[in-house]
mmCIF file of C-alpha atoms in Angstrom:
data_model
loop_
_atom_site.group_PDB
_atom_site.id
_atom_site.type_symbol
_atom_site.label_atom_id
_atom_site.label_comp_id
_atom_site.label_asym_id
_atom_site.label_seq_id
_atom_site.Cartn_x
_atom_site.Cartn_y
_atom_site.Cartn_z
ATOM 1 C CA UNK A 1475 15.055 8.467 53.265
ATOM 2 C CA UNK A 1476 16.118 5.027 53.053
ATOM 3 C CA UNK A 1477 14.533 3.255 49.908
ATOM 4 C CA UNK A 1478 13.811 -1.073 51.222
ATOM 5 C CA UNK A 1479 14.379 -2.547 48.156
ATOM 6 C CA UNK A 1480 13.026 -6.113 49.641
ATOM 7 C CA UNK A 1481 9.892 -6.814 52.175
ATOM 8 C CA UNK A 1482 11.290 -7.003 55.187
ATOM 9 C CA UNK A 1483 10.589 -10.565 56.636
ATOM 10 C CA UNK A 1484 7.447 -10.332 59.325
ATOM 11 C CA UNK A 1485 8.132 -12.061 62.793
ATOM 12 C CA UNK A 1486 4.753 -10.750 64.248
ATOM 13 C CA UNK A 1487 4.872 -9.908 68.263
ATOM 14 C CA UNK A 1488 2.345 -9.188 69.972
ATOM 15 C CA UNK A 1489 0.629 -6.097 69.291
ATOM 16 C CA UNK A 1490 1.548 -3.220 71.537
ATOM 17 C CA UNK A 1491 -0.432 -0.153 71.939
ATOM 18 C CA UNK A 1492 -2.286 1.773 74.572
ATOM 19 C CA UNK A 1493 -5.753 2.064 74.397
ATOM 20 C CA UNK A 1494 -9.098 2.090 77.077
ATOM 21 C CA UNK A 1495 -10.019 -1.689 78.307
ATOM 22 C CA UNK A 1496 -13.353 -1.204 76.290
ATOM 23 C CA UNK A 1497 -11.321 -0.966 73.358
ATOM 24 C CA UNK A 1498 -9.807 -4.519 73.884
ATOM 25 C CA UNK A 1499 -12.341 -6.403 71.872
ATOM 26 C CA UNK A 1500 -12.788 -4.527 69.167
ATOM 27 C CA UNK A 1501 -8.390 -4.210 68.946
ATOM 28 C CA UNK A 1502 -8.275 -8.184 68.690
ATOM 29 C CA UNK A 1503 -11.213 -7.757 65.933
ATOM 30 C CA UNK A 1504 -8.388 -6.082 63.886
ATOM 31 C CA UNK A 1505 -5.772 -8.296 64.513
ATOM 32 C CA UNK A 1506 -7.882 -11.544 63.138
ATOM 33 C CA UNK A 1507 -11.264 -12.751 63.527
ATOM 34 C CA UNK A 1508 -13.346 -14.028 61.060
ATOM 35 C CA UNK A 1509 -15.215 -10.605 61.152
ATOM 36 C CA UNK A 1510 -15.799 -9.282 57.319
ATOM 37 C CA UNK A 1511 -15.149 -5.330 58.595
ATOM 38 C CA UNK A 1512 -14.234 -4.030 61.863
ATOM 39 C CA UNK A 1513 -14.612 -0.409 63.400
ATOM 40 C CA UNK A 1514 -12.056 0.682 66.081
ATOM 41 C CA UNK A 1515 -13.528 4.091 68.120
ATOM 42 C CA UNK A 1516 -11.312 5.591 70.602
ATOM 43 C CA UNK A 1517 -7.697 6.882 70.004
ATOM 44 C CA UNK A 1518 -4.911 3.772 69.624
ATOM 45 C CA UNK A 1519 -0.941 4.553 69.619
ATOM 46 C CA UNK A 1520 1.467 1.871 68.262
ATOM 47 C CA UNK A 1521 4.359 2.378 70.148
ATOM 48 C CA UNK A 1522 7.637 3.140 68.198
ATOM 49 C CA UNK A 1523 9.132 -0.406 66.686
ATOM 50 C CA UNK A 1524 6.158 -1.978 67.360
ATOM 51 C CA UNK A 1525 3.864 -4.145 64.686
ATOM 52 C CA UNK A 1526 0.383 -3.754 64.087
ATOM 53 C CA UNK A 1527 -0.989 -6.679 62.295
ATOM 54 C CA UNK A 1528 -4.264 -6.110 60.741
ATOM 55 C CA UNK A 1529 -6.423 -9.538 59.013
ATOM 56 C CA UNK A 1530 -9.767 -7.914 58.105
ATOM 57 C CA UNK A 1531 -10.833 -4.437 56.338
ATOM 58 C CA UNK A 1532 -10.508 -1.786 59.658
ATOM 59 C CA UNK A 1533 -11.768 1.804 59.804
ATOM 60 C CA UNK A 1534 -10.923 3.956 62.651
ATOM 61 C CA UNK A 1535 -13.455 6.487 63.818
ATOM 62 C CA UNK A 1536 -10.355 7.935 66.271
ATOM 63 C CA UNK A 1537 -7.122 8.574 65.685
ATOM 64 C CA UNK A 1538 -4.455 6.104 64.930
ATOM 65 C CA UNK A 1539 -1.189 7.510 65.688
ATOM 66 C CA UNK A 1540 2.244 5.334 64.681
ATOM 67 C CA UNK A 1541 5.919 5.513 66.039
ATOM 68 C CA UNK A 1542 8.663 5.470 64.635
ATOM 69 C CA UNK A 1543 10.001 2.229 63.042
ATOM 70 C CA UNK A 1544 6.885 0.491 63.477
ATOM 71 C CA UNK A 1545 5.560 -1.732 61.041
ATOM 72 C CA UNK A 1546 1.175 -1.805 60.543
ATOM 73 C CA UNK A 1547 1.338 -5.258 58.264
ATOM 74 C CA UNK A 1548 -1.880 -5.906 56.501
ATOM 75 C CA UNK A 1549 -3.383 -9.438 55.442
ATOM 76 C CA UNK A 1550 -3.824 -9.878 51.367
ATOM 77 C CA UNK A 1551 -6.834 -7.682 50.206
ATOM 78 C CA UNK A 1552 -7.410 -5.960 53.321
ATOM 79 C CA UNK A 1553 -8.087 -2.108 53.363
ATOM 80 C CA UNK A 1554 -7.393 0.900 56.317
ATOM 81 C CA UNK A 1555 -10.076 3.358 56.254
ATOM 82 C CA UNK A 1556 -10.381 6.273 58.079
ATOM 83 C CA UNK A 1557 -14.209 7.716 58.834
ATOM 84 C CA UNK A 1558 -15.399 11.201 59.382
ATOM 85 C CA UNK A 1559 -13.438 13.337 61.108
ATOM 86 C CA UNK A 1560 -10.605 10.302 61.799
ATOM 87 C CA UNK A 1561 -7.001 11.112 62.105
ATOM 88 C CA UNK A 1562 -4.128 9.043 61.119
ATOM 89 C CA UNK A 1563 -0.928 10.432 62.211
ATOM 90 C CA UNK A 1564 2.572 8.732 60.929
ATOM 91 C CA UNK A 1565 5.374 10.183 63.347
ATOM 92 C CA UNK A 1566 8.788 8.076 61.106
ATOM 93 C CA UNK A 1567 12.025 9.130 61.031
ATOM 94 C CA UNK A 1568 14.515 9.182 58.295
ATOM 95 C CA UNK A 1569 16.416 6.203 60.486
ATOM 96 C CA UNK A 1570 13.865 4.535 61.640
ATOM 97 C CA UNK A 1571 10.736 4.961 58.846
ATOM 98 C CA UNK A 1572 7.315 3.728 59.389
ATOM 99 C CA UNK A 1573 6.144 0.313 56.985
ATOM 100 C CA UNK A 1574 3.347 -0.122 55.781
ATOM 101 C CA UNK A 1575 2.659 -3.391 53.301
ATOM 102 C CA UNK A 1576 0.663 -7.173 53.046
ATOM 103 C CA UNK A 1577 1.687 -10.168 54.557
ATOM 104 C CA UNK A 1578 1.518 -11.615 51.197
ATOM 105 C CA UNK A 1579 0.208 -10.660 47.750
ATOM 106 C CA UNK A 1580 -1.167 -6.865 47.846
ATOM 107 C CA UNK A 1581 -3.211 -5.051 49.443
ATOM 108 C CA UNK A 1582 -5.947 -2.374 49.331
ATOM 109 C CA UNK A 1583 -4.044 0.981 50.970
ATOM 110 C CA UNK A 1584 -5.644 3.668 53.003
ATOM 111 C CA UNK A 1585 -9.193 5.293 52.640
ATOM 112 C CA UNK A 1586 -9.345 9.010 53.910
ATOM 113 C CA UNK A 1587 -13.466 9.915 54.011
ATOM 114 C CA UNK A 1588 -13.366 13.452 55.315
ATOM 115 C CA UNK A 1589 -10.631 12.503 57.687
ATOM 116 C CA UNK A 1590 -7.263 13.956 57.907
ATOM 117 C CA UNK A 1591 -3.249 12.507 57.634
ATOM 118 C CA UNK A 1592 -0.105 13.304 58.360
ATOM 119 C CA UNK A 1593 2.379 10.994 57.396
ATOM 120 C CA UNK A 1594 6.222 11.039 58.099
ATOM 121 C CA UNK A 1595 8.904 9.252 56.857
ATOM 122 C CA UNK A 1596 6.841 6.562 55.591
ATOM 123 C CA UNK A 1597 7.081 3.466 53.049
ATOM 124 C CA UNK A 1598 4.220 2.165 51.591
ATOM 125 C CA UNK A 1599 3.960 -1.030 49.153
ATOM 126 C CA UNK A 1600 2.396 -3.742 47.322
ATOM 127 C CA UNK A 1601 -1.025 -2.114 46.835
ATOM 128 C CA UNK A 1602 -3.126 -3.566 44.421
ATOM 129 C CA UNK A 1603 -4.738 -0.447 42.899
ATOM 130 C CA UNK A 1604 -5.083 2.717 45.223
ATOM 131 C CA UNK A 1605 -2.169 3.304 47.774
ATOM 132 C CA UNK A 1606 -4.067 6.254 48.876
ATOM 133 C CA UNK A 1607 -7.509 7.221 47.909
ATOM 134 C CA UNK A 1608 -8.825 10.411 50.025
ATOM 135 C CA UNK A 1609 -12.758 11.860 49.793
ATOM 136 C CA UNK A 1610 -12.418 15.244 51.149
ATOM 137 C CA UNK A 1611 -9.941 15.097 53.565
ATOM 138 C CA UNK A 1612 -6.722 16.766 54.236
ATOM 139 C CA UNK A 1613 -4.052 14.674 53.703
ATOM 140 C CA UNK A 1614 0.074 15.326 54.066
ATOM 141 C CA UNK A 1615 3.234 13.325 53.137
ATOM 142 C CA UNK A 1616 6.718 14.127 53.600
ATOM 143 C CA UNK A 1617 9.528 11.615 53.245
ATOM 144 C CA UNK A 1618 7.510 9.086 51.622
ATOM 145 C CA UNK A 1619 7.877 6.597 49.124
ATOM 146 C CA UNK A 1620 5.152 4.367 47.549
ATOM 147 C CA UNK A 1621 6.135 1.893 45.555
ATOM 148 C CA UNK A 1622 6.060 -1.884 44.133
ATOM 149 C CA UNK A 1623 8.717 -4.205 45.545
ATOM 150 C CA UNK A 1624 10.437 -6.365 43.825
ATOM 151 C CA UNK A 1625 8.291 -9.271 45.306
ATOM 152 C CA UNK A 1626 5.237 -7.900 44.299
ATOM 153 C CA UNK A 1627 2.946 -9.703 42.289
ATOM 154 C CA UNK A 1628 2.045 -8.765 39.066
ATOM 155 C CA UNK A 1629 -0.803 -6.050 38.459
ATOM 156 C CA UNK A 1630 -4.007 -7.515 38.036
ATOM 157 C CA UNK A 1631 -6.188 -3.586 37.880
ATOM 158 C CA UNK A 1632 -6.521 -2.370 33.984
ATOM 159 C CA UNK A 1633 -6.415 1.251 35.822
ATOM 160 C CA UNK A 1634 -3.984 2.031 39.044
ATOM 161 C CA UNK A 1635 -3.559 5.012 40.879
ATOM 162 C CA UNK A 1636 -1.094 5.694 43.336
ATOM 163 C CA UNK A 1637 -2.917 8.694 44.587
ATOM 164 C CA UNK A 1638 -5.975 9.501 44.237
ATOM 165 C CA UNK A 1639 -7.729 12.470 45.810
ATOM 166 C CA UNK A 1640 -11.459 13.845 44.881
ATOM 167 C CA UNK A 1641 -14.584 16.293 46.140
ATOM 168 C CA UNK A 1642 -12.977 18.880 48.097
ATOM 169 C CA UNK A 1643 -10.130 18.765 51.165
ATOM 170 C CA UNK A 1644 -6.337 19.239 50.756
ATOM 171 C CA UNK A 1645 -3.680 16.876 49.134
ATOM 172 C CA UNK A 1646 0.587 18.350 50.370
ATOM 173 C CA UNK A 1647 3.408 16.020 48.941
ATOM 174 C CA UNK A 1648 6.954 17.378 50.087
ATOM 175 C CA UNK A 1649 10.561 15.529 49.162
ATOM 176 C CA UNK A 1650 8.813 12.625 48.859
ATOM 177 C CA UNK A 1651 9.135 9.638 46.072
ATOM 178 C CA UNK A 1652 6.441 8.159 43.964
ATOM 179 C CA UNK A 1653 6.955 4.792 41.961
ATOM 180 C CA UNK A 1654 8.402 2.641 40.911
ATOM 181 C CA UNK A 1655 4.352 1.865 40.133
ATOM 182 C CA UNK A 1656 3.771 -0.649 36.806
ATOM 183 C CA UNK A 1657 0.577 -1.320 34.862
ATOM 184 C CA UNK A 1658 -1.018 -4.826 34.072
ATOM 185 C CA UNK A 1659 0.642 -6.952 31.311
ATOM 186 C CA UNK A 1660 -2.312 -7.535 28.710
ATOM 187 C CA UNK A 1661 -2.972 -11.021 27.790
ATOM 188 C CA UNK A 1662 -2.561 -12.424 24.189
ATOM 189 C CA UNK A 1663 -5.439 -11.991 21.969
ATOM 190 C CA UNK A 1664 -7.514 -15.655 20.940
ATOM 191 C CA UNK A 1665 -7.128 -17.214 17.522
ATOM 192 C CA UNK A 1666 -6.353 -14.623 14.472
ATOM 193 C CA UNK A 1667 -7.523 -11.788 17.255
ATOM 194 C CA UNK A 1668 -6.188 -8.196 18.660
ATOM 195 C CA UNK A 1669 -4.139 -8.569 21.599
ATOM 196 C CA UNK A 1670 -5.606 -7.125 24.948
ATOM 197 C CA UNK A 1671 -4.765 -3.340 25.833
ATOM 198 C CA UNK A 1672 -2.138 -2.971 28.523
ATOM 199 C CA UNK A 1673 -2.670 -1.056 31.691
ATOM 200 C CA UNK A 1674 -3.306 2.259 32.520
ATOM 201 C CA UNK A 1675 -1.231 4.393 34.964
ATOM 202 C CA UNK A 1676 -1.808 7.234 37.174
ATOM 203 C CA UNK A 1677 0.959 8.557 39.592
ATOM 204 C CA UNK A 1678 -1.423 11.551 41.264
ATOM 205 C CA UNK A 1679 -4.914 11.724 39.941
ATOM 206 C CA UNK A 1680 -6.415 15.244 41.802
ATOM 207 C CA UNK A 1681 -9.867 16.098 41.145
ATOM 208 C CA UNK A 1682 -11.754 19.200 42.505
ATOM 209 C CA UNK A 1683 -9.435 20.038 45.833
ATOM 210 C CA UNK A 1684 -9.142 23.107 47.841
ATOM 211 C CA UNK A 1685 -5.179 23.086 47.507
ATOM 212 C CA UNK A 1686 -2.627 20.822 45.858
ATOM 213 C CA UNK A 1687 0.782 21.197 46.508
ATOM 214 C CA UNK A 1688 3.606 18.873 45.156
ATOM 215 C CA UNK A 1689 6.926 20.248 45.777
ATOM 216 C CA UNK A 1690 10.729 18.550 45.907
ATOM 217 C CA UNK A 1691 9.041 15.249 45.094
ATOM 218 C CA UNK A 1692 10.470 12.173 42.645
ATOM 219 C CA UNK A 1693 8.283 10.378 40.333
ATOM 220 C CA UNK A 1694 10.375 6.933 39.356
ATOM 221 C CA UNK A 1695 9.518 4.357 37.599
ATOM 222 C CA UNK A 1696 5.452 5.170 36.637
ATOM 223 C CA UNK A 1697 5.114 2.709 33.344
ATOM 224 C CA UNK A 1698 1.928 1.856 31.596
ATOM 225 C CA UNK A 1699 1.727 -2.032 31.022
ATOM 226 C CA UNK A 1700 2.552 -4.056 28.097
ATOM 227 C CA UNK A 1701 -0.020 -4.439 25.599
ATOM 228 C CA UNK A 1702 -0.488 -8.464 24.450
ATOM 229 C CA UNK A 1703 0.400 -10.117 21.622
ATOM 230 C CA UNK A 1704 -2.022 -11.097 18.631
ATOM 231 C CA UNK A 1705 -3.518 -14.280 18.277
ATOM 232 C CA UNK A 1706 -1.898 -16.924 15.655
ATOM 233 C CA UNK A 1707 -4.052 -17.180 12.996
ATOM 234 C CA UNK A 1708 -6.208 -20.170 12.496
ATOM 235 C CA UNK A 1709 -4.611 -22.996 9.943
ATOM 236 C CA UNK A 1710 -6.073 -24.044 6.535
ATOM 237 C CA UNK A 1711 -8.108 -26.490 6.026
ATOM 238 C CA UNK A 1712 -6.756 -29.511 3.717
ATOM 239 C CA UNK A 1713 -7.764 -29.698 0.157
ATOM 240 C CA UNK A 1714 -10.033 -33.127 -0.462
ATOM 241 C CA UNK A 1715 -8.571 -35.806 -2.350
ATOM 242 C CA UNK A 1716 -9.793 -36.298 -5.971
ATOM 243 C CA UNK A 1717 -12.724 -38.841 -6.587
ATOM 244 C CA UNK A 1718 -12.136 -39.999 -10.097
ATOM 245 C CA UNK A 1719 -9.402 -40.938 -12.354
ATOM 246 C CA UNK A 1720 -7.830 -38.470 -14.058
ATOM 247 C CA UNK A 1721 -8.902 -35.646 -11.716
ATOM 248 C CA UNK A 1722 -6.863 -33.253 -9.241
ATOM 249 C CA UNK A 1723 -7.109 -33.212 -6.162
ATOM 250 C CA UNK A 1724 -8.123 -29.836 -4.291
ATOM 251 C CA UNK A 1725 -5.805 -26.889 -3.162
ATOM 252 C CA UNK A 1726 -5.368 -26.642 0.623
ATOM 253 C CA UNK A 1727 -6.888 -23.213 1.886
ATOM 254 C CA UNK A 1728 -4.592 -20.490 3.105
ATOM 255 C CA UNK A 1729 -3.874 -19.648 6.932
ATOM 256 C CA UNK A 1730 -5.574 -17.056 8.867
ATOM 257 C CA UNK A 1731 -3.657 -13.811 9.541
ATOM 258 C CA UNK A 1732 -2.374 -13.437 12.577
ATOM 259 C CA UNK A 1733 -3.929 -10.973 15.532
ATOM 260 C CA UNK A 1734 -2.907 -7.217 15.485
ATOM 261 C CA UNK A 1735 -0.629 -7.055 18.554
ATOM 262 C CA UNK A 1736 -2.388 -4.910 21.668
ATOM 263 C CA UNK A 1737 -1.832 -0.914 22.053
ATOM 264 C CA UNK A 1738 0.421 -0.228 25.476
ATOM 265 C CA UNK A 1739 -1.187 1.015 28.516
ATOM 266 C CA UNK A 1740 -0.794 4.733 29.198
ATOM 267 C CA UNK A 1741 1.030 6.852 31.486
ATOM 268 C CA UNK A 1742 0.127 10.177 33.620
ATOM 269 C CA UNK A 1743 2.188 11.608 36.250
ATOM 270 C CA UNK A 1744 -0.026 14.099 37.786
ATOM 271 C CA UNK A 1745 -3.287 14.796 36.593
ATOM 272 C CA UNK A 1746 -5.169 18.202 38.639
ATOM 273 C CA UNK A 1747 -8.644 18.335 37.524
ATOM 274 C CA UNK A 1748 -10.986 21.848 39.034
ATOM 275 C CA UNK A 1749 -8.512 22.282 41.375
ATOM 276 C CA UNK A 1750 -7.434 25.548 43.438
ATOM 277 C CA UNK A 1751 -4.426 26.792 44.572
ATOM 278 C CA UNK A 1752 -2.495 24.438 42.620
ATOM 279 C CA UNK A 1753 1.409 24.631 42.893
ATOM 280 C CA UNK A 1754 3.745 22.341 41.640
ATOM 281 C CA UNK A 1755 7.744 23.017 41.944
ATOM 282 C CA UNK A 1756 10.913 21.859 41.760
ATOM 283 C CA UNK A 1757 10.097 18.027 41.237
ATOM 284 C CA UNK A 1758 11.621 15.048 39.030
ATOM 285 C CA UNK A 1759 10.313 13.032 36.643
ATOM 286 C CA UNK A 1760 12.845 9.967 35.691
ATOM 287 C CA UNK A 1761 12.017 6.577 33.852
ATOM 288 C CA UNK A 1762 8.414 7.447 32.844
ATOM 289 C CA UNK A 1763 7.322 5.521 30.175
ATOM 290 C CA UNK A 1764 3.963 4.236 28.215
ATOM 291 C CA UNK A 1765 3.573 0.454 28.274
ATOM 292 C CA UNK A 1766 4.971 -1.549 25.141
ATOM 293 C CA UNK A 1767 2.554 -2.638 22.148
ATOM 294 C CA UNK A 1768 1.783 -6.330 21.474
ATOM 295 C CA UNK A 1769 3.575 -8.263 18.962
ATOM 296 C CA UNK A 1770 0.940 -9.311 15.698
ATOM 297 C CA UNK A 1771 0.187 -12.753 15.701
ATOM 298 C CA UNK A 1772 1.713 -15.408 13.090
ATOM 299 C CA UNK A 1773 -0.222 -16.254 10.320
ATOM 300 C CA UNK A 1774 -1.877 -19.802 10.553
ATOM 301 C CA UNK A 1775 -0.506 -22.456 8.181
ATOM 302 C CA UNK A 1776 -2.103 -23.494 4.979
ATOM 303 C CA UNK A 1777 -3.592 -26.883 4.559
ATOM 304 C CA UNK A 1778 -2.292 -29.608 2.571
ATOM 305 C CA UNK A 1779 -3.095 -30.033 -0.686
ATOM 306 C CA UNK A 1780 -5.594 -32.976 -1.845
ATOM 307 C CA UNK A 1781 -3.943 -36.406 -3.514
ATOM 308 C CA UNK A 1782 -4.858 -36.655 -6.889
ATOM 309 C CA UNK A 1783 -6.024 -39.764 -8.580
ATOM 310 C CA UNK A 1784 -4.320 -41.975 -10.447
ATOM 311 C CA UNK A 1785 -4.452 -41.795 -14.516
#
């Protein structure tokens, strides 16, 4: 499958799909309105090459079935969910993949609630925390890669998951490619204080599924974040000047210490928690890594020392 390295630039045409007249409205609801959520019923096709530009969160209580080389482009924070009994169907090719990513910034993925997906030759990026999160539903990729882009913007979630599937229903991965996927850079800690604790990591987070099958897949690139440096330590204080003749003046304190630099996020590639039918085979697992610890803070300065007096 081919791997885009860059967002492809978005000229956005018309969308193109076939669908009922009653289903006009709520279609041009999805494409942008000032509506907080929108609900498309009915079944909608986007026609192969086609772009489906989405400005508000959607669910679809249908299906949703996408040709190949078509691009669903959604607006910064916006999430695709899929209600009860919902299908989305992803019908890529390895020449012409389906793309799925924000307009700018991230976005919020797909939302499987006892629904079902089957998803082709697929690329999905720039999510800010869950590319897919699934409630007992059955969900299948082959030929996918999700991934951050090298114009995404820096992780802003202390915990991301790329997958994360829970409470029943299926979850099939097949010669498919997971990551590169980074953790939030921790901040630097205040005065003389512990740097924050970098971000935590999940590639495939599985918990109490019928089935889970990952097979002839690539995890790439899965890294904890960076943990932050200490704070500097605070500076002395200046010693007071002597007051009499013949007298010293006072010592300057000492510096602070500086901040104990912040532990690195962590890293998990799959985690399968009261699962059945669990089979995992023939996979790689390349450039997985914990994020870095903070650097300890420098130690404040010390204060001058008082002037003494004069004999």
């Amino acid at each position: 499958m081919h791997t885009p390295r860059r967002r492809p630039a978005i000229a956005r045409p018309k969308t193109t799909i076939r669908l009922a007249p009653t289903l006009a409205l709520s279609l041009a609801l999805a494409a942008g309105t000032s509506a907080a959520q929108v609900t498309i019923p009915g079944d909608i096709v986007v026609l192969p090459g086609e772009t489906l530009a989405i400005a508000e969160d959607t669910t679809y209580t249908g299906s949703l079935t996408v040709g190949a080389g078509a691009t669903i482009v959604a607006d910064s924070g916006v999430r695709i969910g899929f209600d009860p009994g919902a299908t989305l169907v992803v019908n890529g090719t390895a020449a012409e993949p389906v793309m799925f990513f924000p307009s700018s910034g991230t976005w919020d993925g797909l939302l499987f609630d006892r629904s079902a997906a089957e998803i082709t030759h697929a690329a999905i990026m720039d999510v800010r925390n869950r590319a897919i999160d699934s409630i007992a539903s059955d969900v299948s990729l082959s030929y996918v890669q999700i991934f951050d882009s090298v114009n995404a913007p820096p992780a802003d979630q202390q915990v991301r998951i790329c997958i994360r599937t829970q409470v029943g229903g299926t979850l099939t991965i097949d010669r498919s490619r997971i990551g590169p996927y980074r953790g939030r850079n921790a901040s630097t800690g205040g005065t003389g204080s512990l740097g924050g604790t970098g971000g935590t990591v999940f590639g495939i987070d599985a918990d109490f599924l019928d089935a889970l099958s990952i097979t002839r897949t690539e995890f790439v690139g899965i890294q904890g974040g960076n943990g932050g440096s200490g704070g500097r330590g605070a500076d002395g204080s200046n010693g007071a000047n002597a007051t009499g003749n013949g007298e010293r003046g006072e010592d300057g304190e000492p510096g602070g210490d500086g901040g104990t630099g912040g532990t690195g996020g962590g890293t998990t590639v799959v985690l399968a928690t009261n699962c059945d039918n669990v089979f995992i085979a023939q996979n790689i697992v390349n450039r997985i890594a914990g994020g870095q610890p903070g650097r300890g803070g420098r130690g404040g300065d010390g204060g001058d020392g008082g002037d003494g007096s004069d004999g």
